[in-house]
Coordinates of C-alpha atoms in Angstrom, one line a residue:
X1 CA -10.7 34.4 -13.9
X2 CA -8.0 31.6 -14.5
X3 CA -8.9 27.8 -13.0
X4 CA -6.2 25.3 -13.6
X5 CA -6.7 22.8 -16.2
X6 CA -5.6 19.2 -17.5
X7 CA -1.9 19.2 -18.1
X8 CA 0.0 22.2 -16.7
X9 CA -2.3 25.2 -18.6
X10 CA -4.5 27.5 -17.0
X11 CA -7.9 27.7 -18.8
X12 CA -10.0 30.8 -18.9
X13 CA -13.7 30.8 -16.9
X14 CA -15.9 33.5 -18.2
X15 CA -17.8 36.2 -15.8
X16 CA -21.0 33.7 -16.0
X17 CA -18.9 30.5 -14.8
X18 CA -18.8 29.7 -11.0
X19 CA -15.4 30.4 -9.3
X20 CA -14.0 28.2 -6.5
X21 CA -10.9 29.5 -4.1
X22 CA -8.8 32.0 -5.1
X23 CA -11.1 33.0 -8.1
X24 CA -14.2 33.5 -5.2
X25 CA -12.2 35.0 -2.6
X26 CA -11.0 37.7 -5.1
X27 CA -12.6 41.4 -5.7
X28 CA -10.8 43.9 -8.3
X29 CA -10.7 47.2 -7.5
X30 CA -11.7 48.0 -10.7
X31 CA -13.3 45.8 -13.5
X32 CA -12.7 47.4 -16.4
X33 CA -9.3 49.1 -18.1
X34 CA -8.3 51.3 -21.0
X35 CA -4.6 50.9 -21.4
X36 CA -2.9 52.8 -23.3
X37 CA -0.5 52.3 -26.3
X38 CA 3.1 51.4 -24.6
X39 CA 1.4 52.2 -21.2
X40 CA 0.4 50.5 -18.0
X41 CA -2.4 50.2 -15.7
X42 CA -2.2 49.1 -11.9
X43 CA -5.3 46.8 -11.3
X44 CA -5.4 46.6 -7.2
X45 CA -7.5 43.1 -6.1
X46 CA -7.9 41.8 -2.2
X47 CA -8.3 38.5 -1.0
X48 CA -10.6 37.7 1.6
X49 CA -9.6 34.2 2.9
X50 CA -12.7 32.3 5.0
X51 CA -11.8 31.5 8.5
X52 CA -12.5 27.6 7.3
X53 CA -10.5 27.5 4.6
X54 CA -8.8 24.5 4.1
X55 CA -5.0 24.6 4.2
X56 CA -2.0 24.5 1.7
X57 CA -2.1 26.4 -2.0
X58 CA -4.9 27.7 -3.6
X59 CA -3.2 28.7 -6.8
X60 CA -5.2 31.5 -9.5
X61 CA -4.8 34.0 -11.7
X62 CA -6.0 37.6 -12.6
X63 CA -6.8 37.8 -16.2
X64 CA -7.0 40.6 -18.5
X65 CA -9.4 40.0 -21.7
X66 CA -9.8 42.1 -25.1
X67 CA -13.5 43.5 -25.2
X68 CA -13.5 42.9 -28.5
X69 CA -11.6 40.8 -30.9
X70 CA -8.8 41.6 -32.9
X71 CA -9.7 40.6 -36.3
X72 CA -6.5 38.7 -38.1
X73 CA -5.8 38.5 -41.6
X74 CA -8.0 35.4 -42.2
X75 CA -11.3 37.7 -40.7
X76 CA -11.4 35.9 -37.6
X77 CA -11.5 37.5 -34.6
X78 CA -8.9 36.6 -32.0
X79 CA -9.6 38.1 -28.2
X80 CA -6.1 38.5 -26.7
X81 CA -5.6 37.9 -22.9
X82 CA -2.2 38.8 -20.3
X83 CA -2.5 36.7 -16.9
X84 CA -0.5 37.1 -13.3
X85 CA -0.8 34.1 -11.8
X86 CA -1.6 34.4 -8.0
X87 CA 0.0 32.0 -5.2
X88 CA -1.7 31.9 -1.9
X89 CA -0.8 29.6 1.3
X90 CA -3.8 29.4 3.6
X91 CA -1.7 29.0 7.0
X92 CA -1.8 25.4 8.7
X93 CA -0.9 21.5 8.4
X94 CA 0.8 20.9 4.6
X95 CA 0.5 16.9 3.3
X96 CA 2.7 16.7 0.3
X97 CA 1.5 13.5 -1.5
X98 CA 2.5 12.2 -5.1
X99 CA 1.5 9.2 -7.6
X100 CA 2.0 8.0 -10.9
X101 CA -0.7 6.2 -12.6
X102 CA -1.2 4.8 -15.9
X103 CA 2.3 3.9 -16.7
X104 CA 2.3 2.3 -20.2
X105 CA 5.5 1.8 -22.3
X106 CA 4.4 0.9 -26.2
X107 CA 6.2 0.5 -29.6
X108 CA 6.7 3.7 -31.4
X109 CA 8.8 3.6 -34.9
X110 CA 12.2 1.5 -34.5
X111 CA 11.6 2.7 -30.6
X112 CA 9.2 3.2 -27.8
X113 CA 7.3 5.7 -25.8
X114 CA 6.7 5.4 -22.2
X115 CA 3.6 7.6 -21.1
X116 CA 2.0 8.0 -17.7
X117 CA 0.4 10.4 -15.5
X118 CA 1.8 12.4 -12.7
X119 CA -0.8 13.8 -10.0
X120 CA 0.1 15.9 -6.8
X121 CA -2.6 14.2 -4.5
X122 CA -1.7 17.0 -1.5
X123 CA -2.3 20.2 -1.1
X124 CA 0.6 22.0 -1.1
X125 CA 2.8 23.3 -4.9
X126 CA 5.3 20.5 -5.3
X127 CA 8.5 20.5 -7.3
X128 CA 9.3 16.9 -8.6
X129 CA 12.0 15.6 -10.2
X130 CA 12.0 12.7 -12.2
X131 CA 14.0 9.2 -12.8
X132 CA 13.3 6.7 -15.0
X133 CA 15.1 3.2 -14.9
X134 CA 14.6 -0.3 -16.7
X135 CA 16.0 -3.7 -16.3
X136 CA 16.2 -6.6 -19.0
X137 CA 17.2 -10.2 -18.8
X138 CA 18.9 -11.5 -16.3
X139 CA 18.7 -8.3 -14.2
X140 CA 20.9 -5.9 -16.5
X141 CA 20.7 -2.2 -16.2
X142 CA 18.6 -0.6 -19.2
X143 CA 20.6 3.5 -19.9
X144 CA 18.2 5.8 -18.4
X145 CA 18.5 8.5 -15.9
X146 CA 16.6 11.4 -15.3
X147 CA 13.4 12.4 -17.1
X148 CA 11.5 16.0 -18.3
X149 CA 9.4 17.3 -15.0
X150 CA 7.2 20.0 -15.0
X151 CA 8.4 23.3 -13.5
X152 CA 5.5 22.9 -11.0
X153 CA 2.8 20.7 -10.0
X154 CA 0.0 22.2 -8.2
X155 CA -2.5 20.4 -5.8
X156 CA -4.9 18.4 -7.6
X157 CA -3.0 18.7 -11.1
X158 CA -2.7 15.8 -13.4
X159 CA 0.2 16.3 -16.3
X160 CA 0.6 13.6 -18.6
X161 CA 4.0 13.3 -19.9
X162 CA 5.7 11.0 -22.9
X163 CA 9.8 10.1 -22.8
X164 CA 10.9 8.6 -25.9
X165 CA 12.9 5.4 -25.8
X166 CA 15.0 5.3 -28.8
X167 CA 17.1 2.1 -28.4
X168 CA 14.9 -0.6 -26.2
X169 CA 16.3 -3.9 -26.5
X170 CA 15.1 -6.0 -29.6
X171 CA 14.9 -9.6 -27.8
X172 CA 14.0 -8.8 -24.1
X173 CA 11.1 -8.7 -21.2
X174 CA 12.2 -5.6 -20.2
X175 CA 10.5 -3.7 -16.6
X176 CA 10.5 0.1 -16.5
X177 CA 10.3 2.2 -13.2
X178 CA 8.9 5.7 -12.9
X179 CA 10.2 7.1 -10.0
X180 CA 9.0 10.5 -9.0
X181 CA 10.3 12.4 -5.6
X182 CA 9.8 16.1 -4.5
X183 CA 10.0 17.2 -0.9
X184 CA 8.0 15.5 1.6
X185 CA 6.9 12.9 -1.8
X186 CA 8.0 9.7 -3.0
X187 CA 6.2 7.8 -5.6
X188 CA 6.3 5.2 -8.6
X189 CA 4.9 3.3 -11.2
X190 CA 6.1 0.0 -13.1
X191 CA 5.3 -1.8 -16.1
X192 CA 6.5 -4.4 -18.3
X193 CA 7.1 -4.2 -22.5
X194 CA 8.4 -6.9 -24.8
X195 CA 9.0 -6.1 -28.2
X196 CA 8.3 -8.0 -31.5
X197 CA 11.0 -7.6 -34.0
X198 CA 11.2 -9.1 -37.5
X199 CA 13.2 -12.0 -37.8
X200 CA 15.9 -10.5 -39.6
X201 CA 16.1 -8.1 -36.1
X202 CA 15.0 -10.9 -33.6
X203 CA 18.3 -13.4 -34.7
X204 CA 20.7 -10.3 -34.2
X205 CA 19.1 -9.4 -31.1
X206 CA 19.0 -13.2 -29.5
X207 CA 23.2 -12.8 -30.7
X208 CA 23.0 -9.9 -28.4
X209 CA 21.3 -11.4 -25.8
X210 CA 23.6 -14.3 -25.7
X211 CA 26.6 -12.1 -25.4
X212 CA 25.3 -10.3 -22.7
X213 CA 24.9 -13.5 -21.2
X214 CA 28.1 -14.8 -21.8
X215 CA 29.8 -11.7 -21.0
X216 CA 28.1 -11.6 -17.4
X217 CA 28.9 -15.3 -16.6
X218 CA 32.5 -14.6 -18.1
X219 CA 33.2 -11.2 -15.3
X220 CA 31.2 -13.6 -12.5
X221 CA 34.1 -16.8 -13.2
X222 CA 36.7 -13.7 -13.9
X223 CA 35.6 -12.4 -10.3
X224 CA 35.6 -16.0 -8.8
X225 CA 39.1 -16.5 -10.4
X226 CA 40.1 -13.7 -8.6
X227 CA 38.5 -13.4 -5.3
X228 CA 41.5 -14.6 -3.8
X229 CA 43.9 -11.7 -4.8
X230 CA 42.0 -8.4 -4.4
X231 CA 39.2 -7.5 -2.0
X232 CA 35.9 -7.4 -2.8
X233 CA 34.2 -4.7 -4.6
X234 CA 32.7 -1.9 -2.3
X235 CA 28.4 -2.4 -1.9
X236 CA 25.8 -1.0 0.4
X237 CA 25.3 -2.9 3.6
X238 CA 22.9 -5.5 3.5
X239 CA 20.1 -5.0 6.5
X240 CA 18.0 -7.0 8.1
X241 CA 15.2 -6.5 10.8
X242 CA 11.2 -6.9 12.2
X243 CA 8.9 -4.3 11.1
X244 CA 5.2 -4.5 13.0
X245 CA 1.6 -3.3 11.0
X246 CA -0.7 -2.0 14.1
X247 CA -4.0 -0.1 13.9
X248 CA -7.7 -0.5 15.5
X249 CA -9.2 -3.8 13.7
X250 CA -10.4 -4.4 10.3
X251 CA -7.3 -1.6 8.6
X252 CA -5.9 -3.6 6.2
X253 CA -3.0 -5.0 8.2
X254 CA -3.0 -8.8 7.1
X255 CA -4.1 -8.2 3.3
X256 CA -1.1 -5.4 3.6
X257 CA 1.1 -8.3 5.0
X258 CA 0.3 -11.0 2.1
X259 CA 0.8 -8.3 -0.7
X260 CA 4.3 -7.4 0.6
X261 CA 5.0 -11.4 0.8
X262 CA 3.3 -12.2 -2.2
X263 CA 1.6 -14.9 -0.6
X264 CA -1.3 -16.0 2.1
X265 CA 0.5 -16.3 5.7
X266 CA -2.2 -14.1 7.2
X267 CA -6.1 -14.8 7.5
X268 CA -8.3 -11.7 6.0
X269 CA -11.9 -11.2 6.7
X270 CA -14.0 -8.4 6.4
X271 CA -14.9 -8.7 10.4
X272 CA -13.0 -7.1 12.6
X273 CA -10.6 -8.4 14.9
X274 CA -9.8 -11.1 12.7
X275 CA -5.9 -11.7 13.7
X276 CA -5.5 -13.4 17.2
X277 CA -1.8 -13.8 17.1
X278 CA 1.4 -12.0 15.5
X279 CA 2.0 -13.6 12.5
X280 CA 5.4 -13.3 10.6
X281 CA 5.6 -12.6 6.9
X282 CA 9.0 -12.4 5.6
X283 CA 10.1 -10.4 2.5
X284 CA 13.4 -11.6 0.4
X285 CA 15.2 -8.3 -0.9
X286 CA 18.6 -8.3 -2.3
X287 CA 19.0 -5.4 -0.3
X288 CA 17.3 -6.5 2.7
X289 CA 15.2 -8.7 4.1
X290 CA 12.0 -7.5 6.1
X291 CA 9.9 -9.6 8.8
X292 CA 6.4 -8.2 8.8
X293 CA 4.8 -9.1 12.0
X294 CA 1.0 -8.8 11.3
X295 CA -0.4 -7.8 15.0
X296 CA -4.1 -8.3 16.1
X297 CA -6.3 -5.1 16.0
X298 CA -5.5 -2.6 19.3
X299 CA -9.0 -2.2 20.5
X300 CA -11.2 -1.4 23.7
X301 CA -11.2 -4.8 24.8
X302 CA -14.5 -6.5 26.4
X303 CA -13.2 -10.1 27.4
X304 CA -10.3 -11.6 29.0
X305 CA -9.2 -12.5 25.0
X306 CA -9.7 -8.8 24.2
X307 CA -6.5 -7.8 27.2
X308 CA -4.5 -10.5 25.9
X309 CA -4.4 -9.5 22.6
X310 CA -4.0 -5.8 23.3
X311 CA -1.1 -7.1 25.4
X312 CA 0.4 -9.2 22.4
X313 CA 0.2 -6.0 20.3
X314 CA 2.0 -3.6 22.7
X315 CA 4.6 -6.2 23.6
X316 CA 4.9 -6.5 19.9
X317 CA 6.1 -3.0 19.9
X318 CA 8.7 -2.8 22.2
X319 CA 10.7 -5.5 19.9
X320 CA 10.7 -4.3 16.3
X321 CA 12.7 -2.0 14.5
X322 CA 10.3 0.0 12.6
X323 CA 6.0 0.1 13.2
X324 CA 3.7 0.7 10.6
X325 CA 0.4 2.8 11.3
X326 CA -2.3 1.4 9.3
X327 CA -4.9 4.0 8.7
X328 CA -8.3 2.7 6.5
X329 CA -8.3 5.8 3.6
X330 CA -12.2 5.2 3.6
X331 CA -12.7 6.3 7.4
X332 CA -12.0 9.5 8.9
X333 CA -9.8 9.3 12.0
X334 CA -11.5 8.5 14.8
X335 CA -11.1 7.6 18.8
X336 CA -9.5 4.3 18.1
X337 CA -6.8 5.7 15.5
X338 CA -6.3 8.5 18.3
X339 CA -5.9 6.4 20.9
X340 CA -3.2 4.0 19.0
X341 CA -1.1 7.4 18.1
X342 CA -1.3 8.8 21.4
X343 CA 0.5 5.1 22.4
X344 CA 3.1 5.6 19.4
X345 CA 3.7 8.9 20.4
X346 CA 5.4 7.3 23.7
X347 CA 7.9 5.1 22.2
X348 CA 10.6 7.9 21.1
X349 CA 13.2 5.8 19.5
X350 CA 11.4 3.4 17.0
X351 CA 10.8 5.1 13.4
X352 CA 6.9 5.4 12.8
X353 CA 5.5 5.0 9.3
X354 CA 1.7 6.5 9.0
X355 CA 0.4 4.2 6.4
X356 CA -2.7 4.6 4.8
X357 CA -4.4 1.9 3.5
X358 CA -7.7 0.9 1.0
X359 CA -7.1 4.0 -1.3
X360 CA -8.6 2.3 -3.7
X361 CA -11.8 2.6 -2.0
X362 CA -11.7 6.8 -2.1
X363 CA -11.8 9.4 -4.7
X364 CA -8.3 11.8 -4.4
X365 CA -9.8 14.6 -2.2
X366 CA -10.6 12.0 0.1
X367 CA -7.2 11.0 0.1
X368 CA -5.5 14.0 0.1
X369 CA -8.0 14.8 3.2
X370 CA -6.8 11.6 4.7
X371 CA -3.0 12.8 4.6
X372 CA -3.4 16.0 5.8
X373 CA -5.6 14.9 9.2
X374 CA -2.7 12.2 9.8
X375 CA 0.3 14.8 9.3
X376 CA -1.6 16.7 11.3
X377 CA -2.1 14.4 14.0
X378 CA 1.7 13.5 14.4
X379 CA 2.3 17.2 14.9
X380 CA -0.7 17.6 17.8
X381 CA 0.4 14.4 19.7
X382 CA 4.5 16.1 19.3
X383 CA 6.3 13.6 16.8
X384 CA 7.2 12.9 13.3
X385 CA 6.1 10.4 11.3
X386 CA 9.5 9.1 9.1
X387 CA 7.0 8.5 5.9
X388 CA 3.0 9.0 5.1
X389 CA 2.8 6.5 2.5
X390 CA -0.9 6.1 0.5
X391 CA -1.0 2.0 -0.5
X392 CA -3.5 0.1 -2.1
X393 CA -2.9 -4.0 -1.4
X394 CA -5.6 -5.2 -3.1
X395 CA -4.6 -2.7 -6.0
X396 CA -1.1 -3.6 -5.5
X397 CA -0.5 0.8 -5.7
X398 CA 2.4 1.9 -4.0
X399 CA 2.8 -1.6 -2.1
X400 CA 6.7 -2.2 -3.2
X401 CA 7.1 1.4 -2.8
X402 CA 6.3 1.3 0.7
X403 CA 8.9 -2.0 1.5
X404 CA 11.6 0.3 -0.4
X405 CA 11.2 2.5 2.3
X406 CA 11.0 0.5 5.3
X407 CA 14.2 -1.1 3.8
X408 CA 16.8 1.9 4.5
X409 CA 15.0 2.2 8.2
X410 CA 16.0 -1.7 9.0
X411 CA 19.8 -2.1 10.9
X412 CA 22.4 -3.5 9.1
X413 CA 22.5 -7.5 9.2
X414 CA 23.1 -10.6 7.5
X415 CA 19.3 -12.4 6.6
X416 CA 17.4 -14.0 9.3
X417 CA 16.0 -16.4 8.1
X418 CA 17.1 -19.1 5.4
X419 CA 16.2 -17.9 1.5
X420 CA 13.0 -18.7 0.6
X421 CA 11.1 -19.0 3.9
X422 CA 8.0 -16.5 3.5
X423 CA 6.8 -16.9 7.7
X424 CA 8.1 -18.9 10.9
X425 CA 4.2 -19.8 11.6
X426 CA 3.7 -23.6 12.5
X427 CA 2.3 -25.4 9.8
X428 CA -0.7 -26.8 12.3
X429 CA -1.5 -23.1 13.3
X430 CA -1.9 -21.6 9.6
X431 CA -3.8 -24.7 8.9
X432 CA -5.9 -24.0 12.0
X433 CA -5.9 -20.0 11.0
X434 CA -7.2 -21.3 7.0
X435 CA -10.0 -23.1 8.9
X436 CA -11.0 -20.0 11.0
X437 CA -11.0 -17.8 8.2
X438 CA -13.4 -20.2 6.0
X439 CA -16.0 -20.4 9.0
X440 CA -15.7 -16.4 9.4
X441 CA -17.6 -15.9 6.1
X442 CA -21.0 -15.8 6.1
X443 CA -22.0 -15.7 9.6
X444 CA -23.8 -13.1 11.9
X445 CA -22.0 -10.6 13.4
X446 CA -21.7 -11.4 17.0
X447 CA -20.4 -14.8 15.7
X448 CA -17.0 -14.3 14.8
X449 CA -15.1 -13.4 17.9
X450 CA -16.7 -16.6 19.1
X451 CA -14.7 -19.1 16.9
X452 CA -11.4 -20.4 17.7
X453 CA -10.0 -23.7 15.6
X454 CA -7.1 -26.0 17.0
X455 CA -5.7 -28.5 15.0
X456 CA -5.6 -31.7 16.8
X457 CA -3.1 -33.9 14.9
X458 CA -1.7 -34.2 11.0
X459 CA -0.7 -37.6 9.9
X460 CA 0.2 -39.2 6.3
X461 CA -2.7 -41.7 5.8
X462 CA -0.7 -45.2 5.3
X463 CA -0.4 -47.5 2.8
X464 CA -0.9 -44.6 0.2
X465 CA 1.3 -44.9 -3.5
X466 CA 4.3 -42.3 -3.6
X467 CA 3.0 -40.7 -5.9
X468 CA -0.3 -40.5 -4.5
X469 CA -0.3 -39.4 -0.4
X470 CA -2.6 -38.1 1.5
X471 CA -3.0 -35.5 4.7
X472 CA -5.1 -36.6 7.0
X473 CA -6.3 -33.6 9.2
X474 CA -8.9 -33.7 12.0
X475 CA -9.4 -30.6 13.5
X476 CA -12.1 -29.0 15.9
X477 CA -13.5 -26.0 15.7
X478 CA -14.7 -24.7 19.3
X479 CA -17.6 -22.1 19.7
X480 CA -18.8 -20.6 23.5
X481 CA -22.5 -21.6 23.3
X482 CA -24.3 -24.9 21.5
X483 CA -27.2 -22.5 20.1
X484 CA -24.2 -21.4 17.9
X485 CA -23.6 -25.2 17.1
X486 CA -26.5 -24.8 14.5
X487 CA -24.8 -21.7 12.6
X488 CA -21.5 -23.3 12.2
X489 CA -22.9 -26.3 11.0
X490 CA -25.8 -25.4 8.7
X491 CA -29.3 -27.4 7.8
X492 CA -27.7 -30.6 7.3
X493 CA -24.6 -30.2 7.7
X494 CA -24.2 -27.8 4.7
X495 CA -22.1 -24.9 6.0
X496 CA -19.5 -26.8 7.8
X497 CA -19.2 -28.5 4.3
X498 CA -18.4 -25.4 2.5
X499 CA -16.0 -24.7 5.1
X500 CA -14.1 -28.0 4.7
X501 CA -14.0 -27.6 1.0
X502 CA -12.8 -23.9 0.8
X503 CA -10.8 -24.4 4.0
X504 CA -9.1 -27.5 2.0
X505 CA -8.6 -26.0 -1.2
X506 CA -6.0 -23.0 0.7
X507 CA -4.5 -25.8 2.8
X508 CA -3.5 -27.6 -0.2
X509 CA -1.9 -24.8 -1.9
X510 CA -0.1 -24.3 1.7
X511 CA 1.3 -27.4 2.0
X512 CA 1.5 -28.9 -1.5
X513 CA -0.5 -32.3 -0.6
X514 CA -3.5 -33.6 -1.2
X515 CA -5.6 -33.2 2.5
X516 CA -8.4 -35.3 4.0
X517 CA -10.0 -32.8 6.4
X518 CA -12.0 -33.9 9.3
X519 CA -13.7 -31.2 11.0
X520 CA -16.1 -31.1 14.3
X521 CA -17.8 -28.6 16.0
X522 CA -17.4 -28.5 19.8
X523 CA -18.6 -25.9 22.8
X524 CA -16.1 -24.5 24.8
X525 CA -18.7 -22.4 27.6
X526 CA -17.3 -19.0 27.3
X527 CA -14.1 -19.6 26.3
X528 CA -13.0 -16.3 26.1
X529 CA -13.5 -15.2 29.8
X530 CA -12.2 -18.5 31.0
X531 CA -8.2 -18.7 31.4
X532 CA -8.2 -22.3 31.6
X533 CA -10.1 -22.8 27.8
X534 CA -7.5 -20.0 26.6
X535 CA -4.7 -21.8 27.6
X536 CA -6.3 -25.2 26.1
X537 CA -6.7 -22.8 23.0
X538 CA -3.6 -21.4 22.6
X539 CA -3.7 -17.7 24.2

């Protein structure tokens, strides 16, 4: 019996060896052959498929193998083998799914080598073609195009594959981009190189450098100089729109939201139901430019708070151009995920992007698990989801990958917001966010839904040197009971301490200022059942 092995080979297991699939489900007819010289022998074999087989390929062989070896010249026997591979489709859901890992591009000779693995994470024979790309200084084009793909890739199968790079630049930070697509499939890898020439090859190369420099400021004045007598070259439309995460609580939606920015505009906590309000993150492409509205967590809700943030999160809907399904890859699909899909199914028009978050949490058949039940669940609730995209924030896998395909999904439109903007939040609510994620950590459980922060006022202390100010910050932090007084603020005052100082140190960073921060802990009696203290709160 063949299994498949590392690469794109098919070992051989012996009679003795556990068999798993194809290789179990098999039974020859017959065992044992005599073929004769310049004859043939039909072999016939049946599959018996289990009723809970999982879907997609199962991929084996049947394997003919020499009872006794042919001795060579040397006097070592060789036993000689012939193989027909076997392709079988158990009926059901398919969940194509691809990745490249362990991109590395390294000095080899006068050139370099760019290695990494490819891996079908689904469950289904995939195809893939192959493009690889690089970019130098100043954003020039390194020559590359398309690269050497295996015939097939089966599920499970890792091949590990080498380009050479004869000619990389001498004198350059250069970025190179795997980019690996088969139907259903989209993935990539990056990674940087930097070459260290002798000098003798390092002064010719900076030469080169600075007349690729010169060259592209001489075409931009050349252009400017003649903008006024021929139109403007032809370029793809530049687009521009709001793209929502949703999911149940606690999926990775705000830690997905900073990754894309590349910066904290959204609070992250390991409890649940940790974002209150949308929040805005906004990406800077030269393509595009995406606004990431980070919703709170769709749950049942228990509390007058609970409806009013389910009704942010659905209003949230109707307004953006493209939602984003965050689905934990550590947790099976359950009645929360259900319930949010059934609600996507209704809205007809807006693309919906199954994303599926934490995968580096899970081993692959997890994953591929994972990708399958969601496919799955788009076709049982009767849509489509425009992408299934596996993502790992805190990894940063697969994160640009995924805002290269929300891009195309955006309309066509000018930015909407001023260059270098990265949210439209208030500075006194993400200062009064910062706070509330500080006192999250480290409390009991029932705690956190309890605490709500509101900035009071933020005021430049007088009489302070230029080059020396200082934030003055006085803030209150408002629990629904005073036997929770003693939790927020410690024995002797310690934990609301540590909150101030790591609360501080992020509020800096935010705002670029040194901060005094006055903080005090006040009851607001079941504030979130009373519509009064939510509207004195903010919601």
């Amino acid at each position: 019996m063949a299994h498949q092995s590392m690469g794109d080979a098919f070992a051989v297991r012996g009679p003795e060896e556990p068999r798993g699939a194809t290789g179990a489900w098999t039974r020859l007819a017959r065992d044992r052959v005599t073929v004769p010289a310049g004859g043939a022998v039909s072999v016939p074999f049946t599959v018996a498929v289990p009723e809970r087989a999982e879907p997609g390929d199962h991929p084996g062989a049947v394997v003919a193998l020499e009872d006794e070896p042919t001795a060579t010249a040397g006097a070592i026997g060789v036993r000689r083998a012939v193989a027909a591979r076997v392709y079988l489709r158990v009926s059901g859901p398919t969940a194509p799914a691809l990745a490249v890992e362990g991109l590395t591009v390294t000095p080899h000779g006068s050139g370099a080598e760019i290695t990494y693995t490819l891996r079908d994470l689904g469950n289904v024979t995939l195809r893939p073609r192959i493009a690889l790309t690089s970019t130098g200084a100043l954003g020039r084009p390194l020559a590359h195009g398309a690269a050497t793909a295996p015939a097939e890739l089966l599920p499970g199968q890792r091949v590990r594959l080498t380009e050479s790079w004869p000619d990389p630049p001498a004198l350059d930070r250069t970025r190179t981009t795997v980019r690996a697509t088969a139907p259903g499939a989209t993935a990539e890898g990056t990674a940087g190189y930097a070459a260290h020439p002798r000098l003798g090859t390092l002064l010719a190369g900076a030469t080169a450098l600075l007349a690729v420099a010169w060259s592209a400021l001489g075409a931009a004045s050349g252009r400017m100089a003649r903008m006024s007598d021929r139109s403007p070259e032809p370029t793809a439309p530049h687009r521009a729109g709001f793209a929502c995460f949703v999911g149940r609580p606690n999926a990775g939606k705000s830690t997905l939201t900073n990754a894309l920015v590349g910066t904290k505009v959204a609070i992250t906590s390991n409890r649940p139901q940790t974002t209150r309000h949308t929040v805005r993150g906004i990406v800077h492409r030269p393509d595009a430019q995406l606004v990431l509205v980070d919703t709170p967590g769709l749950h049942k809700p228990r509390t007058l708070l609970g409806e009013r943030l389910n009704d942010v999160v659905r209003a949230t809907w109707s307004e953006v151009d493209v939602i984003g399904f965050c689905l934990p890859a550590d947790q099976k699909l359950g009645p929360g995920d259900k319930f949010i899909a059934k609600e996507l199914a209704g809205i007809k028009k807006t693309p919906k992007i199954a994303i599926v978050t934490k995968t580096d949490l899970v081993e692959s058949k997890a994953l591929a698990e994972q990708l399958l039940a969601i496919h799955q669940l788009g076709i049982e609730l009767g849509f489509e989801w425009a992408e299934i995209v596996p993502v790992s924030a805190v990894g940063d896998s697969q994160v640009q990958l995924l805002a290269d395909l929300i891009a195309p999904l955006l309309p066509e439109s000018p930015p909407l917001y001023p260059e270098g903007d990265l949210t439209d939040e208030p500075e006194m609510v993400m200062v009064a966010e910062l706070i509330r994620e500080a006192a999250l950590e480290g409390v009991r459980d029932e705690l956190p839904h309890s605490i709500a922060v509101v900035v009071e006022e933020m005021i430049p202390r007088e009489n302070r040197p230029a080059d020396r100010p200082l934030l003055d910050i006085h803030a209150n932090v408002y629990i629904e009971r005073p036997s929770q007084k003693g939790i927020i603020i410690g024995p002797k005052g310690s934990r609301l301490k540590e909150v101030g100082m790591k609360s501080r140190k992020h509020i800096e960073a935010l705002l670029g200022t040194p901060v005094f921060l006055d903080l005090h802990v006040k009851v607001a009696k079941d504030w979130q059942r009373d519509p009064k203290q939510l509207r004195k709160l903010g919601f």
